[in-house]
XYZ file of C-alpha atoms in Angstrom:
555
model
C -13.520 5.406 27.826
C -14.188 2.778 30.171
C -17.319 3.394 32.647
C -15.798 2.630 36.143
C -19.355 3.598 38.088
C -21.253 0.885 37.167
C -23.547 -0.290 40.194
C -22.921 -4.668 41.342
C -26.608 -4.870 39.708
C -26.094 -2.732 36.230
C -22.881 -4.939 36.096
C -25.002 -8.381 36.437
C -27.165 -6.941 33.586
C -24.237 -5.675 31.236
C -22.401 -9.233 31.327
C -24.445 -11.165 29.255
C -24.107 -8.754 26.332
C -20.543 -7.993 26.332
C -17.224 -9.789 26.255
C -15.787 -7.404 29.189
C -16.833 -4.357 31.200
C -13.584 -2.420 31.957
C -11.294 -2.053 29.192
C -11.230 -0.066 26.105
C -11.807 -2.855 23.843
C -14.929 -5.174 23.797
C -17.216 -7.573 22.118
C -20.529 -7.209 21.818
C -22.893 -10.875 21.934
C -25.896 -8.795 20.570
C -28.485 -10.403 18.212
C -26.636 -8.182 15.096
C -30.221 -5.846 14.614
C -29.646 -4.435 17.972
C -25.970 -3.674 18.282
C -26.284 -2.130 14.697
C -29.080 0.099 16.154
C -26.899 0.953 19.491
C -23.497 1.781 17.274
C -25.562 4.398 15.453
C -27.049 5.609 18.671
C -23.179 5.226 20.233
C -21.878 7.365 17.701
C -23.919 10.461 18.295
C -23.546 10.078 22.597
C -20.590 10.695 24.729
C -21.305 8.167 26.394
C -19.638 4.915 27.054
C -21.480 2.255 24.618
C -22.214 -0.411 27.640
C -23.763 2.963 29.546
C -25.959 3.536 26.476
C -27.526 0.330 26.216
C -27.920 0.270 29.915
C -29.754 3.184 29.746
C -31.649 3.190 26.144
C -30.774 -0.527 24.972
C -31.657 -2.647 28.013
C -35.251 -3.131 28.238
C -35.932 -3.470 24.790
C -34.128 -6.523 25.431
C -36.527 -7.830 27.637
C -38.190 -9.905 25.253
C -35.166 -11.325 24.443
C -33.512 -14.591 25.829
C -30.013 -13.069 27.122
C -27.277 -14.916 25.010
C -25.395 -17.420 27.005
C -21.828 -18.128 27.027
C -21.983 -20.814 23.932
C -18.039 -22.376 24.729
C -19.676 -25.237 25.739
C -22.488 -26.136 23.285
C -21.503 -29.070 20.955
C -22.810 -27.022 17.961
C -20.192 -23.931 18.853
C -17.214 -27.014 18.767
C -18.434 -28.693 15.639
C -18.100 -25.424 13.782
C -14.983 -24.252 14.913
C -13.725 -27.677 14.243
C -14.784 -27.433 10.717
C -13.405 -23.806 10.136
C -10.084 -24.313 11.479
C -9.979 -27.685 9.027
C -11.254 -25.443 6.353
C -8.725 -22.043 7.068
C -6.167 -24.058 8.189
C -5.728 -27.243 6.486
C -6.684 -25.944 2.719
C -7.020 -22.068 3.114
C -9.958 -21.761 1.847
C -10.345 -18.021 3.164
C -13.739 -17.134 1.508
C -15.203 -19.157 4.608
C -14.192 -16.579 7.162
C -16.765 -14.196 5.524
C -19.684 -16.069 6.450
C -19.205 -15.009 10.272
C -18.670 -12.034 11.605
C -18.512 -9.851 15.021
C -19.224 -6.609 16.657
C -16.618 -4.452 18.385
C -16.222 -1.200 19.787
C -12.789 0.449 19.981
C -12.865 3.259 22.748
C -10.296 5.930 23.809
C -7.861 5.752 20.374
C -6.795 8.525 18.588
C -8.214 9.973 15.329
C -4.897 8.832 13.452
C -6.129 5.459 14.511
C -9.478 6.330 13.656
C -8.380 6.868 9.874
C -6.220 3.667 9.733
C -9.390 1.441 10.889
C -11.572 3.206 8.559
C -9.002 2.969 5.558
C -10.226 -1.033 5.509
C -12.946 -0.499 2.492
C -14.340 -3.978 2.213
C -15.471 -6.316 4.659
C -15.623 -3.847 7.385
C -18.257 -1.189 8.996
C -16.868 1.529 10.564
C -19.034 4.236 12.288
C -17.219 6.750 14.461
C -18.511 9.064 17.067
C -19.417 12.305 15.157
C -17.294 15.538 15.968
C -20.528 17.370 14.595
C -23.040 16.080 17.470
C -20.802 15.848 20.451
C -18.567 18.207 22.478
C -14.973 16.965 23.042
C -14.220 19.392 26.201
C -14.851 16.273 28.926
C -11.731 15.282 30.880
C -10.736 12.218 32.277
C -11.138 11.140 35.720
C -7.678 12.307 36.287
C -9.226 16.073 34.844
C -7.168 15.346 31.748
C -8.267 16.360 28.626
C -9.414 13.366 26.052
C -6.023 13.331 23.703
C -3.503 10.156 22.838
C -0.505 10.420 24.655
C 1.689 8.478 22.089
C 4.104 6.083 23.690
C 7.575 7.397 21.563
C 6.864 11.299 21.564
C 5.719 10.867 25.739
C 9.270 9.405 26.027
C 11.177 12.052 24.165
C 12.269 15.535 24.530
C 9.292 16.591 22.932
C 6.758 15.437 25.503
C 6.360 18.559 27.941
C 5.838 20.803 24.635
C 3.376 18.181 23.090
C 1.325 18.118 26.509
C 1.557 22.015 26.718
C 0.339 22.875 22.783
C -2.520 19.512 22.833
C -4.214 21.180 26.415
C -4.129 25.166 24.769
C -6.274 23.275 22.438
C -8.428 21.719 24.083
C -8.630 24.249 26.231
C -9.540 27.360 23.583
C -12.167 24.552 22.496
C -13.780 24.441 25.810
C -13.786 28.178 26.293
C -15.273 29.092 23.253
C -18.187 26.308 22.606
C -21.001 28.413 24.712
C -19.449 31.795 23.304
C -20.160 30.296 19.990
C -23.534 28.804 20.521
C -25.023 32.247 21.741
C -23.189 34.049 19.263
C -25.176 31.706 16.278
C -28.364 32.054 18.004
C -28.118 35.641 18.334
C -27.003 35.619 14.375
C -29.549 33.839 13.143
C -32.529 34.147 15.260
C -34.803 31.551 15.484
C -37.527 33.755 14.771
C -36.205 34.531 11.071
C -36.167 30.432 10.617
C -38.260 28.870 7.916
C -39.213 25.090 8.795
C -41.220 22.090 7.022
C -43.735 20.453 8.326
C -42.701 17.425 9.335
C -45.453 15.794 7.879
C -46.766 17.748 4.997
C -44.042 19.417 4.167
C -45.769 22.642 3.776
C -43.102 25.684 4.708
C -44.107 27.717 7.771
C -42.565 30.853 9.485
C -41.769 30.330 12.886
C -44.938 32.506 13.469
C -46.818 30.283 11.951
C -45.060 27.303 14.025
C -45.900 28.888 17.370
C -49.632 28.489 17.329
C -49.137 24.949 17.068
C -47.801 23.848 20.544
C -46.580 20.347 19.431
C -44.713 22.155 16.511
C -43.198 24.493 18.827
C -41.804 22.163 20.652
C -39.954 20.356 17.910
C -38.771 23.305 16.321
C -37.315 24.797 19.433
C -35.292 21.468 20.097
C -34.021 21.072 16.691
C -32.552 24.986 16.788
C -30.732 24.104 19.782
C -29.438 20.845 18.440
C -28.712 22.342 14.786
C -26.962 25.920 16.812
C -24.991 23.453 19.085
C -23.420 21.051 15.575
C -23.192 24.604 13.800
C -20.808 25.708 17.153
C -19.290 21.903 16.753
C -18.684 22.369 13.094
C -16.811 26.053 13.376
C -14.786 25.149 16.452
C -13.501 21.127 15.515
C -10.552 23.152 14.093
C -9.131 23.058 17.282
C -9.606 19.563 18.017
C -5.950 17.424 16.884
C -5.417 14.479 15.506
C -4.606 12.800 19.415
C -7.985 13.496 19.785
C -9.526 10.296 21.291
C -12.899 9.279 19.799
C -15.114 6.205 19.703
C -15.348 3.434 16.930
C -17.779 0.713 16.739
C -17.779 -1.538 13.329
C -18.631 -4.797 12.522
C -16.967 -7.142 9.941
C -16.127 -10.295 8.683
C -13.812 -12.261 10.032
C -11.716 -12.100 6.594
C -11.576 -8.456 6.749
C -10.983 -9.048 10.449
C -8.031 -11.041 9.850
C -6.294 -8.762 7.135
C -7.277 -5.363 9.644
C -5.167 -7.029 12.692
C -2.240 -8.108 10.385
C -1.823 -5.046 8.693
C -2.135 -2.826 12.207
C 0.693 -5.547 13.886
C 2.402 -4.793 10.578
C 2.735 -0.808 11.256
C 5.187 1.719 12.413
C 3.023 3.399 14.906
C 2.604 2.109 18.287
C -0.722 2.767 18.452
C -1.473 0.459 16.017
C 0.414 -2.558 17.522
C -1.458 -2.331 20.662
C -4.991 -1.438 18.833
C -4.321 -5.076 17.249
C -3.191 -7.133 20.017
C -6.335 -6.019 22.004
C -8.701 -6.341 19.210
C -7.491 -9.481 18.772
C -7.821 -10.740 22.445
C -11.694 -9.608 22.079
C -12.410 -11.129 18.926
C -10.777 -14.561 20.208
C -13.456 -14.661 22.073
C -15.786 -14.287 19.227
C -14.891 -15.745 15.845
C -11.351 -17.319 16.993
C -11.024 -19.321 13.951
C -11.775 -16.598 12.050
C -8.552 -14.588 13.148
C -6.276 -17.322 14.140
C -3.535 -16.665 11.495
C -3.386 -12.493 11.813
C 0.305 -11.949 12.324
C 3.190 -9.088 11.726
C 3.822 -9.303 7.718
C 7.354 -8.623 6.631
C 5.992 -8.131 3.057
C 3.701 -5.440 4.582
C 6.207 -3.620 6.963
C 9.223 -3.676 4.514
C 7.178 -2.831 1.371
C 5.759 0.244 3.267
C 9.218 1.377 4.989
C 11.213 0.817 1.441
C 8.767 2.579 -1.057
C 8.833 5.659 2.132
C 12.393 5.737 1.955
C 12.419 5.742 -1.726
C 10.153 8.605 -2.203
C 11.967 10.714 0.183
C 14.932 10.776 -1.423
C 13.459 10.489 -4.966
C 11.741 13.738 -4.345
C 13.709 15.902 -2.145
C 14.302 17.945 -5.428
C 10.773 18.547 -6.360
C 9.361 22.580 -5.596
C 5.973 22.870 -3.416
C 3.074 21.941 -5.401
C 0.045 23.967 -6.134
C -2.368 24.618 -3.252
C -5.550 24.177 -5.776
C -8.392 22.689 -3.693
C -9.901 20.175 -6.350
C -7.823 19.485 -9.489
C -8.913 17.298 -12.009
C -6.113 14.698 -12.848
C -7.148 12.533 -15.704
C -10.386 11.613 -16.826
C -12.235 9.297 -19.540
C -12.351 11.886 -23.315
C -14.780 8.779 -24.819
C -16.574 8.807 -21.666
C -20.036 8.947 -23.594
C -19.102 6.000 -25.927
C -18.531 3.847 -22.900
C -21.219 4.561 -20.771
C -23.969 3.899 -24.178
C -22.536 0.712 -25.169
C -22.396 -0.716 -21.396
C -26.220 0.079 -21.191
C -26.776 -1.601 -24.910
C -24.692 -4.441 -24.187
C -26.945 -6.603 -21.816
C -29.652 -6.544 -24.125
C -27.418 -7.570 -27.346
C -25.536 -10.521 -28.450
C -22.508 -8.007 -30.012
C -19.002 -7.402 -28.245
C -18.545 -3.963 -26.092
C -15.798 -3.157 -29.249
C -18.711 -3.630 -31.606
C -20.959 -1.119 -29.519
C -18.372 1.697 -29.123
C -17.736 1.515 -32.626
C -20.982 1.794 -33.690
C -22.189 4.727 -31.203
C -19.356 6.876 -32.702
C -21.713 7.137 -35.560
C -24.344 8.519 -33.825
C -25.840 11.469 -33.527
C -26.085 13.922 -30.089
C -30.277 13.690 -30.456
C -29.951 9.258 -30.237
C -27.378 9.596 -27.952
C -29.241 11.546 -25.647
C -32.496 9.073 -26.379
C -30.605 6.375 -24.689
C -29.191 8.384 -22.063
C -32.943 9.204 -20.841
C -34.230 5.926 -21.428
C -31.317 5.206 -18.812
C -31.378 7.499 -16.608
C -34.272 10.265 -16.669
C -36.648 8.478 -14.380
C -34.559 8.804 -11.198
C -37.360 10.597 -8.725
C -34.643 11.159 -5.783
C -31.457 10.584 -4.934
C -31.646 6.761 -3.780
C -32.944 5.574 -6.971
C -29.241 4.691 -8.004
C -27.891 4.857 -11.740
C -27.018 1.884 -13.475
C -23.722 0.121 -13.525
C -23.153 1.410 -17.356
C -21.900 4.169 -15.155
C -18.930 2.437 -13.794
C -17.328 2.323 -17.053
C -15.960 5.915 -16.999
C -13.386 7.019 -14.436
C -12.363 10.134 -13.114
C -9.099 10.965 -10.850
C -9.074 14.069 -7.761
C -5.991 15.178 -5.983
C -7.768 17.406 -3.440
C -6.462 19.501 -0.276
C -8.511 20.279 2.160
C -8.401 20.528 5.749
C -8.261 17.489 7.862
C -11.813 18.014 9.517
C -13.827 17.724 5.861
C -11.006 14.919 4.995
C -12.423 12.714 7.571
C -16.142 13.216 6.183
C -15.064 12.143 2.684
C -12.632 9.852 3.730
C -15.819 7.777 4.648
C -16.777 6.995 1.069
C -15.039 3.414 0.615
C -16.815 1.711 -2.574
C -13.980 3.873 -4.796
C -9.877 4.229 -4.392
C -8.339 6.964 -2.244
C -5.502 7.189 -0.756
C -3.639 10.385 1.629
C -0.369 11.623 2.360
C 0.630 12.207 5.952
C -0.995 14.387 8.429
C 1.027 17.692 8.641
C 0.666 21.432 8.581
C 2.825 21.989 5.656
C -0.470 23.614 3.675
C -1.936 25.696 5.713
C -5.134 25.582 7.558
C -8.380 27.110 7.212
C -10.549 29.677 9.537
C -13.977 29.640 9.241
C -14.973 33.791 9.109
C -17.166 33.172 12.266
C -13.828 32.920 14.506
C -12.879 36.516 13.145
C -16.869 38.008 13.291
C -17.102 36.656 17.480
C -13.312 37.991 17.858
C -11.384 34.659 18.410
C -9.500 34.646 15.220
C -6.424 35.634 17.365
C -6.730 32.876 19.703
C -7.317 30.509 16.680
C -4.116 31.551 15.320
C -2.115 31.258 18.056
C -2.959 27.789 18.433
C -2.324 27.033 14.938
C 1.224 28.943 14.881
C 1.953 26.700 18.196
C 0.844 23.227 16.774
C 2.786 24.269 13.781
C 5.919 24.735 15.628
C 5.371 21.731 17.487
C 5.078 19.393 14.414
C 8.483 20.836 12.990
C 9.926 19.935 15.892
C 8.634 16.126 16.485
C 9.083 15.488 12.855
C 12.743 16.101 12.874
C 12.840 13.103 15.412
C 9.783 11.327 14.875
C 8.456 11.858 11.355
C 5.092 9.676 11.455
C 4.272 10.168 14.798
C 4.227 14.238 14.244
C 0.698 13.966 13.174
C -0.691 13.011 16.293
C -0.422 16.943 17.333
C -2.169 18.353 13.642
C -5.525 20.178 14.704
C -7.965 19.525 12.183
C -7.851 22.877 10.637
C -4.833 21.734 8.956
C -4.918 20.859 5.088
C -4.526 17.485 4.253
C -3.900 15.901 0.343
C -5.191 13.008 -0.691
C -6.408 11.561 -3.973
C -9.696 10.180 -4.942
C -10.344 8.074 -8.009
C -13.940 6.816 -8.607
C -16.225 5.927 -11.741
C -19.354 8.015 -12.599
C -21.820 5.900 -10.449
C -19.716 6.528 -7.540
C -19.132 10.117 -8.608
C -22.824 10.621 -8.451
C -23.812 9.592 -5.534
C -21.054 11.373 -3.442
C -22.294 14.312 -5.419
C -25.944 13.988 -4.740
C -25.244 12.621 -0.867
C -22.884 15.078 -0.190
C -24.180 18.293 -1.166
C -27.583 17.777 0.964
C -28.343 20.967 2.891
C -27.466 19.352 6.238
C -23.964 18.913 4.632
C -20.820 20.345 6.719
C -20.107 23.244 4.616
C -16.463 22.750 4.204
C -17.086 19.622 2.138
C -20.538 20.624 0.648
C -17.859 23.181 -1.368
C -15.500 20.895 -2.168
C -17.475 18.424 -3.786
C -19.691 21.436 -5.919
C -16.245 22.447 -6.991
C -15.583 18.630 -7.925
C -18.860 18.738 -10.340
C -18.120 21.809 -11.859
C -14.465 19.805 -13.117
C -16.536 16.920 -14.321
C -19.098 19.439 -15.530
C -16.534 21.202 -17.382
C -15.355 17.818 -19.990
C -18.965 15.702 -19.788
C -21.762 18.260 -19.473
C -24.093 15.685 -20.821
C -23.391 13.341 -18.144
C -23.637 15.084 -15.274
C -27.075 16.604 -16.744
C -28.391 12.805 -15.098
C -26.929 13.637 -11.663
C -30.200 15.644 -11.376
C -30.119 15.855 -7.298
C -26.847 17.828 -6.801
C -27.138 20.394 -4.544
C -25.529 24.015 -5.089
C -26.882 26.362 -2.564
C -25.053 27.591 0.498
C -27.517 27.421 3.903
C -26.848 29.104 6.875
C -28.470 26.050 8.991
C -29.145 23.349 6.477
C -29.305 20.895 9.011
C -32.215 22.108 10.781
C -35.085 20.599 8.515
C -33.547 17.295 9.102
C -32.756 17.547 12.787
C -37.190 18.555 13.038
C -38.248 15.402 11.272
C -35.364 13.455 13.245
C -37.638 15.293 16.689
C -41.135 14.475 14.671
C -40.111 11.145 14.511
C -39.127 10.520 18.227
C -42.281 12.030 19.242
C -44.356 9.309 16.986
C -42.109 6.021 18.431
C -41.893 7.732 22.236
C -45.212 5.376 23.724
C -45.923 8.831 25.962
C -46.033 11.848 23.166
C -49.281 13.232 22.407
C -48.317 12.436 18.808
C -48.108 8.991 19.740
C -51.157 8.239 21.590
């Protein structure tokens, strides 16, 4: 949200760097190192970005020469000269990638959220994290931070939609320091085990507490790892209206095609998201976004093929309420992966390969597959793109909280229904062990109700009130090489638990058809952790000590 308290001086600093200082939407003229450093710091603060690089940005920038307005440098005319010839007069739209801008997008909902970071190529998305920050701040009007969306506000629903998004917020609020003492008295920081941040050698916290420095790092990543864990069992509460922060940067292609499919949309939201993303980015890379406009293709295409599908299926029964099933997959799988790694190195066709590997036996077969792949040391030492020959196809249901973690992966095809609370929601068995299980379901009965009721008016914008413990279905296809790494990223120990399961459960399908395969995804994860992100959190405090000019460590 907009920082209204900024002093006449911080203001005179700020101006230089961004494109405005009081609205929701804003450019950033950053060399693009730093404002790729202060979007990841942005998305763990809840803070207003322009307030964290005033605080933690500005006087690195000191050494710096402030950027000027450029409008009036002969070099800024030339070049928009030549792009608008270029985009314009022959439409040559591969020239609109080689600029690109900044922007932050503060105070829209998380349905908005998801639509923005839907956009897989071109674009950069990076959201503030439900995991690191509390969402129980109000407004300057003592309003809690939730969309009021324009169509249900100016219905019959709007007292009831108010009413069920503040219980909420409000169970939220009451129950985050419940919940924090509750894990800390559960698990004890004195039955921890941490690594050394620097040898790695594992040490008791007995051991830890004869080392002062180590103390102290251990100590603050408990209470940062206890306050996510409190985050992570509570964002159930938090609905889709909930307003968040989203910084990306992108090429002004991707730019383009984001604004004309959001002026393109049913939702409201989305309309206005575009109109003032595309003010700010006028100001940036005009030429760039000049022709973003409402499609018909885009708005007809989307309201026809809806209309279609609710009256081709009204017949249909519910569907199955498995978790991860495994839709189709590649049965030569092992074929195509061998004779995509042979094929560089020969002069035959990819149909003479795959013939000829059917002749071979599992011993050669497995030769090459080492040769290939048995040398990865660690996770980032990626698999080859022989991997990308073999597909594999998820429908998975899950709740909307562990959706928006996975719906992050964008280098493979996904695509979800709807926001609703037609499958249930899940309860993490802390709510019923502290005693708010009853509260939780209350508030899920009551959002429930509430999206019934809006959806028999207002279909789409009904998922504006879904709290995030509602189950959400969407479908992920992706090749091997893709498989693997969500695999192998997303079943770390510092992994939310909700999706560390899901995807385990996704590589015990795959596991189940191409054991041999998966053998090569050697860094999967399948242990459970009762704080798995508190090894990470220490080195993340070892390393601020060592950059921090007045640590002991750093002396």
């Amino acid at each position: 949200m907009p920082d209204d308290s900024f002093t006449a001086q911080e203001r005179e600093h700020l101006a230089p760097f961004f494109t405005n200082l009081d609205r929701n939407i804003f450019s950033l003229k950053l060399p693009q190192e730093v404002a790729g450093a202060l979007f990841s710091r942005y998305s763990r603060s809840a803070k207003d970005l322009r307030r964290v690089f005033l605080e933690e940005f500005l006087g690195e920038m000191a050494a710096l020469q402030a950027p000027s307005a450029p409008e009036d440098t002969d070099a800024l005319k030339k070049a928009r000269a030549f792009y608008d010839r270029v985009l314009v007069g022959y439409g040559d739209d591969s020239v609109a990638q080689l600029g690109g801008a900044h922007i932050a997008c503060e105070g829209i909902s998380n349905v908005a959220a998801n639509l923005i970071e839907d956009a897989r190529i071109g674009l950069s998305p990076l959201e503030k994290s439900t995991r690191y920050v509390r969402f129980d701040k109000k407004d300057s009007d003592g309003e809690y931070l939730y969309y009021k969306e324009p169509r249900i506000m100016a219905s019959k629903h709007r007292l009831q939609y108010m009413k069920t998004m503040n219980l909420l917020f409000q169970t939220y609020a009451r129950q985050m320091d419940p919940m924090i003492a509750f894990i800390a008295r559960r698990i004890p920081i004195t039955e921890m085990s941490f690594k050394h941040p620097q040898t790695g050698e594992t040490l008791t916290y007995a051991d830890v507490e004869r080392n002062a420095e180590l103390k102290k790092w251990a100590q603050t990543a408990y209470r940062g790892t206890i306050r996510a864990h409190a985050c992570d069992l509570l964002r159930g509460y938090l609905p889709a209206s909930t307003k968040t922060n989203v910084g990306l940067f992108g090429t002004g292609q991707a730019f383009e095609y984001l604004l004309t499919k959001f002026y393109s949309h049913p939702l409201k939201e989305m309309g206005q998201l575009a109109k003032e993303m595309h003010g700010e980015l006028n100001t940036m890379i005009p030429s760039f976004v000049k022709r973003a406009r409402a499609n018909g293709y885009l708005a007809e295409t989307y309201q026809g093929t809806r209309d279609f599908a609710q009256e081709g299926t009204a017949g249909l029964n519910a569907a199955p309420a498995e978790a991860v099933t495994l839709v189709d997959y590649d049965a030569d799988a092992e074929e195509k992966v061998l004779s995509a790694i042979l094929y560089p190195h020969t002069r035959h066709p990819l149909s003479r390969l795959r013939a000829e590997i059917k002749s071979w036996d599992p011993e050669k077969r497995s030769r090459l597959l080492d040769e290939y792949l048995d040398r990865r040391k660690h996770r980032r030492d990626k698999p080859g793109r022989a991997l990308e020959q073999v597909y594999y196809t998820f429908d998975l249901l899950g709740n909307l909280g562990m959706y928006r973690d996975l719906h992050r992966h964008r280098i493979l095809s996904q695509e979800r229904q709807d926001f609703s609370t037609a499958h249930g929601y899940d309860a993490p068995n802390e709510l019923a062990e502290i005693g708010f299980k009853e509260d939780f379901d209350r508030c899920m009965t009551q959002s429930a109700e509430l999206y019934d009721r809006i959806h028999a008016d207002l279909p789409r914008e009904a998922q504006y009130g879904v709290p995030f413990a509602y189950r959400v279905r969407w479908y992920m296809k992706m090749n091997l090489r893709e498989l693997i790494h969500i695999a192998e990223l997303r079943t770390m120990p510092q992994g939310h638990p909700d999706y560390r399961s899901m995807v385990q459960e996704i590589c015990r399908k795959v596991e189940a058809v191409h054991p041999t395969l998966l053998r090569y995804a050697k860094f999967i994860d399948r242990k459970e952790y009762h704080l798995g992100r508190l090894q990470s959190e220490m080195r993340t405090e070892y390393k601020k000590s060592i950059q921090t000019p007045h640590s002991p460590s750093g002396s």
